[in-house]
Short mmCIF file of C-alpha atoms and ligand atoms in Angstrom, two decimals:
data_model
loop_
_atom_site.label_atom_id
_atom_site.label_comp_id
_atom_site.label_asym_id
_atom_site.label_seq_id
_atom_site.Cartn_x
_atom_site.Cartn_y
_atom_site.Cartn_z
CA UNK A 25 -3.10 -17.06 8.72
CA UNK A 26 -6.31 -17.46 10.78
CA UNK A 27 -7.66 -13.95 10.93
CA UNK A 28 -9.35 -12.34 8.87
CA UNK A 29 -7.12 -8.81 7.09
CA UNK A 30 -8.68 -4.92 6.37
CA UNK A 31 -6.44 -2.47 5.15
CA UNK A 32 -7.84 0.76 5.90
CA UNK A 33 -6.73 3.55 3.24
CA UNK A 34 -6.62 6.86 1.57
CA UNK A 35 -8.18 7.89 -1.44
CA UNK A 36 -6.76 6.05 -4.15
CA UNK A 37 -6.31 8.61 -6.52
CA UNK A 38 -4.13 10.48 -3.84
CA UNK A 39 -2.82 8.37 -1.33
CA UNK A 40 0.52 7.25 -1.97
CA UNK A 41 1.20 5.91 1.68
CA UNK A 42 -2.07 3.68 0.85
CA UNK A 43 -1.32 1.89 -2.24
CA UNK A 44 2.13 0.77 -0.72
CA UNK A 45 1.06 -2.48 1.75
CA UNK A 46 -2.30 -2.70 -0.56
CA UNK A 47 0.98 -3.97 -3.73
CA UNK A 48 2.11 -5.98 -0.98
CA UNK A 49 -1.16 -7.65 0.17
CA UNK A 50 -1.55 -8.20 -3.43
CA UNK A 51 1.79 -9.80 -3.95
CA UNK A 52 1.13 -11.71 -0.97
CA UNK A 53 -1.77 -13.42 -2.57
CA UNK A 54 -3.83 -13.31 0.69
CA UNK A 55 -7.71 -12.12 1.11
CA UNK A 56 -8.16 -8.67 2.60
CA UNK A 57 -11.18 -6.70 3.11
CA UNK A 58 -10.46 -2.72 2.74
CA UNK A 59 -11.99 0.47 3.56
CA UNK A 60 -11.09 3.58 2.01
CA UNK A 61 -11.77 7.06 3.57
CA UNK A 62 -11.69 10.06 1.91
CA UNK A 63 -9.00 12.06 1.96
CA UNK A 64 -9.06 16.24 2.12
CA UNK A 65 -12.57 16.61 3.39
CA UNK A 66 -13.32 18.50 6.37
CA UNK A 67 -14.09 15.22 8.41
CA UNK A 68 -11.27 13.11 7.52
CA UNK A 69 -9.29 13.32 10.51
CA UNK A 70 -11.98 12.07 12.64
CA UNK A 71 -13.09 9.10 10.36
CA UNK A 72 -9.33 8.40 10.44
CA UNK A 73 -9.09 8.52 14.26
CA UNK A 74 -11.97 6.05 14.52
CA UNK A 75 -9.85 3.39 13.23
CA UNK A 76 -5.81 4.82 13.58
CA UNK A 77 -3.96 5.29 16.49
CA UNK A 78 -1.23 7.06 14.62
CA UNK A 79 -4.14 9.42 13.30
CA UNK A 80 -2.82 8.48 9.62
CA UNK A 81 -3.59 5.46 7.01
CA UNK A 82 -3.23 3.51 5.98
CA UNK A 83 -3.90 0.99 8.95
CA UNK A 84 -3.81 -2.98 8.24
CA UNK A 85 -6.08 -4.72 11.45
CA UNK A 86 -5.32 -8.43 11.73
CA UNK A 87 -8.04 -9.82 14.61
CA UNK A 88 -7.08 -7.42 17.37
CA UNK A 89 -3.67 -6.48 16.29
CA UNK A 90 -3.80 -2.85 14.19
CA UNK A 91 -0.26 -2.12 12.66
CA UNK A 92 -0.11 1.30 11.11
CA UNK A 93 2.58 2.65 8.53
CA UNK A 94 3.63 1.00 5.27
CA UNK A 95 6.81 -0.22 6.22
CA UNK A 96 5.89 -1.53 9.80
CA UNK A 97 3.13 -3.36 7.51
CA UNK A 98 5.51 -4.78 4.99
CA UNK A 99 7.58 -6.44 7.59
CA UNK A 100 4.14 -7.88 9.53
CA UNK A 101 3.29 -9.13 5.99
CA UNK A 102 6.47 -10.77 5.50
CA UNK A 103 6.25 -12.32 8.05
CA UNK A 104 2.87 -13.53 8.55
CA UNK A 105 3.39 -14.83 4.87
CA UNK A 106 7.05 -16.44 4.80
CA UNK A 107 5.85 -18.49 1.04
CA UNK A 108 5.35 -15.21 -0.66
CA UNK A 109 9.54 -13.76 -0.07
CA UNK A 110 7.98 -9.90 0.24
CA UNK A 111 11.77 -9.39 1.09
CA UNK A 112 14.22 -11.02 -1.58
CA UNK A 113 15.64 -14.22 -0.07
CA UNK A 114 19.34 -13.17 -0.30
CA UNK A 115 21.12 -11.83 2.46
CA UNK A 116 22.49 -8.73 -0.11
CA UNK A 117 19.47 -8.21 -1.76
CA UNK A 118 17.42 -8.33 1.00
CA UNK A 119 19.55 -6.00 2.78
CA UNK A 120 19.80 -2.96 -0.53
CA UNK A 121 15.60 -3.69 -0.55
CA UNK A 122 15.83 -2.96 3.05
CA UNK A 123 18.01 0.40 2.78
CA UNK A 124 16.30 1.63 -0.54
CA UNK A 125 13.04 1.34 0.83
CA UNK A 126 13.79 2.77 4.45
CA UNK A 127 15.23 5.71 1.94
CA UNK A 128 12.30 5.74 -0.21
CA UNK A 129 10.13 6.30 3.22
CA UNK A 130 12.21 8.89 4.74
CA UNK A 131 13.62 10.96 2.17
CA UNK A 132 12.86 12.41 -1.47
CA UNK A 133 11.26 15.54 0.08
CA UNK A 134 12.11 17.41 -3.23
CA UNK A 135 9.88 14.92 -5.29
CA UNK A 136 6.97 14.72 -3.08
CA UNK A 137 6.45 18.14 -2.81
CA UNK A 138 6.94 18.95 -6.73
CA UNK A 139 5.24 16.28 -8.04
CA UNK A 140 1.89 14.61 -5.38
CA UNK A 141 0.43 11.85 -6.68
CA UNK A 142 -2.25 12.26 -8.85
CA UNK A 143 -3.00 9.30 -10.70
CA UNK A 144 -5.50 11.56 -12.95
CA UNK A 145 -2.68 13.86 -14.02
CA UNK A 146 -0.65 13.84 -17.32
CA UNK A 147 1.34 17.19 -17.29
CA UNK A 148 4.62 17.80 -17.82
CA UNK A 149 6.75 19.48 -15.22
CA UNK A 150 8.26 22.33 -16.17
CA UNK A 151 10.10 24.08 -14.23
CA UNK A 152 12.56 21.18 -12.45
CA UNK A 153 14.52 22.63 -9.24
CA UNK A 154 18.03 21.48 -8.67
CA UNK A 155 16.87 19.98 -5.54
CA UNK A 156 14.05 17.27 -7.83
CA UNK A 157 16.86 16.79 -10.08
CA UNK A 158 18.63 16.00 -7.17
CA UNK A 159 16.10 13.02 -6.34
CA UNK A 160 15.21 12.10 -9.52
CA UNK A 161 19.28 11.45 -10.17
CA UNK A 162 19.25 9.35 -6.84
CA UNK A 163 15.75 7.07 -7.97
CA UNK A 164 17.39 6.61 -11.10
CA UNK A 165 20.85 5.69 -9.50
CA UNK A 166 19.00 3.47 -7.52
CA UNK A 167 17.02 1.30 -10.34
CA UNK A 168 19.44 0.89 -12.09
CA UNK A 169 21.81 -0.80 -9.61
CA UNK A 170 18.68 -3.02 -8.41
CA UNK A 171 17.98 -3.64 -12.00
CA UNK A 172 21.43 -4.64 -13.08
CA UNK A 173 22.88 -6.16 -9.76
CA UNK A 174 20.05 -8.05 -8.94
CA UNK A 175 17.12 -8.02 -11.43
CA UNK A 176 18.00 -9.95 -14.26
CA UNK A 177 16.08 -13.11 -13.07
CA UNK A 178 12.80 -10.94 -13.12
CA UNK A 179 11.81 -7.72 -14.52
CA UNK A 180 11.18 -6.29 -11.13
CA UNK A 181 13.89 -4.58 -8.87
CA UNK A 182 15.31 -8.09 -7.34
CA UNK A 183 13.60 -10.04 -9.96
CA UNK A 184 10.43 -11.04 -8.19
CA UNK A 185 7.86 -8.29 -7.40
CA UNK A 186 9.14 -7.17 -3.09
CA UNK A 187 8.21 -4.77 -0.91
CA UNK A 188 10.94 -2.26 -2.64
CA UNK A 189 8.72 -2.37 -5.76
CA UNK A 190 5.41 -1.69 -3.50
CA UNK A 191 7.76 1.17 -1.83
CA UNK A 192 8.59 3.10 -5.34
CA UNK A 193 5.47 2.11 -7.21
CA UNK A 194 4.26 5.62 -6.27
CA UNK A 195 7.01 7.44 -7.42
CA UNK A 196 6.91 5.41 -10.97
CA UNK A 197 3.42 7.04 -11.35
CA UNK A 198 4.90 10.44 -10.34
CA UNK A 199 7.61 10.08 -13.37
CA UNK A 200 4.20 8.97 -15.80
CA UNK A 201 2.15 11.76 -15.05
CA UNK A 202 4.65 14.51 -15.08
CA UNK A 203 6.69 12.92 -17.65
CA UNK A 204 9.99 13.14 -15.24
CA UNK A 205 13.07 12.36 -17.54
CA UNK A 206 14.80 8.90 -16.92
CA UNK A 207 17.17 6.58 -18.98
CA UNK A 208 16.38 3.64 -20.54
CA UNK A 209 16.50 1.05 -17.65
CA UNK A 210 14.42 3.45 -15.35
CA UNK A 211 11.98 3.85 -18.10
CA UNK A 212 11.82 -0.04 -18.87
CA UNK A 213 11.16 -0.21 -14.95
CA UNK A 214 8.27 2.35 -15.14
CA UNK A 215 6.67 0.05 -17.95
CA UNK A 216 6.65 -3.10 -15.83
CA UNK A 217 5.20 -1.59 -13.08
CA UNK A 218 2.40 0.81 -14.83
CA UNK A 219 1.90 -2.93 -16.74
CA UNK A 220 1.09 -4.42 -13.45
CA UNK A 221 -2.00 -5.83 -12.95
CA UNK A 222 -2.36 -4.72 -9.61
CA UNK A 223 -1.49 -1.19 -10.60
CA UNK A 224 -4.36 -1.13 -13.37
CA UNK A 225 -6.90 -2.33 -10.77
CA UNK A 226 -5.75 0.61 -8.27
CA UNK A 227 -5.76 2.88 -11.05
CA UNK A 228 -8.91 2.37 -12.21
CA UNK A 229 -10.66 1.86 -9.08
CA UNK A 230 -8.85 5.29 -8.61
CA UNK A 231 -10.09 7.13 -11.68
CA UNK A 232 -13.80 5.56 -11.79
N1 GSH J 307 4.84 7.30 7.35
C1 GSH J 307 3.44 6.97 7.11
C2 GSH J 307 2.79 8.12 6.36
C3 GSH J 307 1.26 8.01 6.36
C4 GSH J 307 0.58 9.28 5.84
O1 GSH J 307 1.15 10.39 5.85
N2 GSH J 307 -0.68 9.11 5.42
C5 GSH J 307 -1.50 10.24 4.97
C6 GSH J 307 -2.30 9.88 3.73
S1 GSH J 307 -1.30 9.40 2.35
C7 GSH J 307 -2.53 10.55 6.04
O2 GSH J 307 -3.05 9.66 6.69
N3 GSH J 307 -2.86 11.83 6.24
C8 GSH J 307 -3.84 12.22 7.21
C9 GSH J 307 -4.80 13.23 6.72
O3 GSH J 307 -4.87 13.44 5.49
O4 GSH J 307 -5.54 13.78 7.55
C10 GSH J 307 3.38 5.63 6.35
O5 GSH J 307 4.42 5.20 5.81
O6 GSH J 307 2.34 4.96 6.35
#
């Protein structure tokens, strides 16, 4: 690596999109430089234009290269920084982190509009819609095949912290602060992940 990384973001309290690649810079153990631009104010679009072609953060900038939109940057990460396996090293697991995390960015429309982010909120939910049931079913589902198939070297979702775990770490804190109901191996999941360091530096950088 011979340029220097910024990760432009959202407001951490908020920005869900944001603290994806920020995990994975994290996990890659590389220095990055970020700027954070407040989201919901009348001039966010523009300060987000200065820097985003896409109009949206986050943005990661590598010298003159800008790659915009968390899963475009976890591959560019994973690449730049082969050592740190962002992707698990299996063929299988690498391919279910693939497809749960392509599914994690595309879909769980239920969820995201029930329950935003909010990183200050502890409040449960409740009224739950058949439709959020609907998701929250499908996360579950999802942990706990990771968890059983391919976790049990690791107490991550393929053992070793990947970009799937940056992808969901989000929707963790959405099943915290509205106190979504999950069984026991989702819940143990939630733990490790609200344990992580990482996610208690965002946090409180979040909530100061
Ligand atoms: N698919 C994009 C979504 C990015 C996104 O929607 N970012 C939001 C913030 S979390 C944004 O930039 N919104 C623009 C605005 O608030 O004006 C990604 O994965 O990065």
């Amino acid at each position: 690596m011979d340029q220097p990384l910024t990760l432009v973001i959202g407001t951490k309290r908020y920005s869900t999109w944001s603290l994806r690649p920020w995990l994975m810079l994290k996990a890659a153990t590389v220095p990055f430089t970020e700027v954070e631009i407040a989201l919901r104010q009348p001039d966010t679009k523009a300060k987000i234009q200065e820097w985003s072609p896409s109009g949206k953060v986050p943005l990661l900038i590598y010298g003159s290269l800008r790659v915009w939109d968390s899963l475009a940057i976890g591959e560019f990460l994973d690449e730049l920084c082969p050592a740190a396996a962002l992707w698990p090293r299996d063929l299988s697991a690498r391919a279910t982190a693939r497809a749960i995390s392509a599914e994690m960015h595309s879909g769980f429309q239920a969820l995201r509009s029930a329950c935003p982010m909010d990183l200050g909120l502890d409040s449960p939910l409740a009224d739950l819609s058949e439709d959020l049931l609907t998701d929250i079913r499908r996360i579950e589902a999802i942990w706990t095949e990771c968890r059983t198939l391919f976790g049990p070297h690791g107490p991550y979702l393929f053992g070793n912290f990947t970009i799937a775990d940056a992808m969901f770490a989000p929707v963790v804190t959405r099943f915290k602060s509205y106190h979504l109901p999950c069984n026991k191996i989702s819940d143990d999941y939630c733990k490790t992940i609200l344990a992580l360091p990482w996610m208690q530096e965002w946090t409180n950088a979040a909530l100061s």
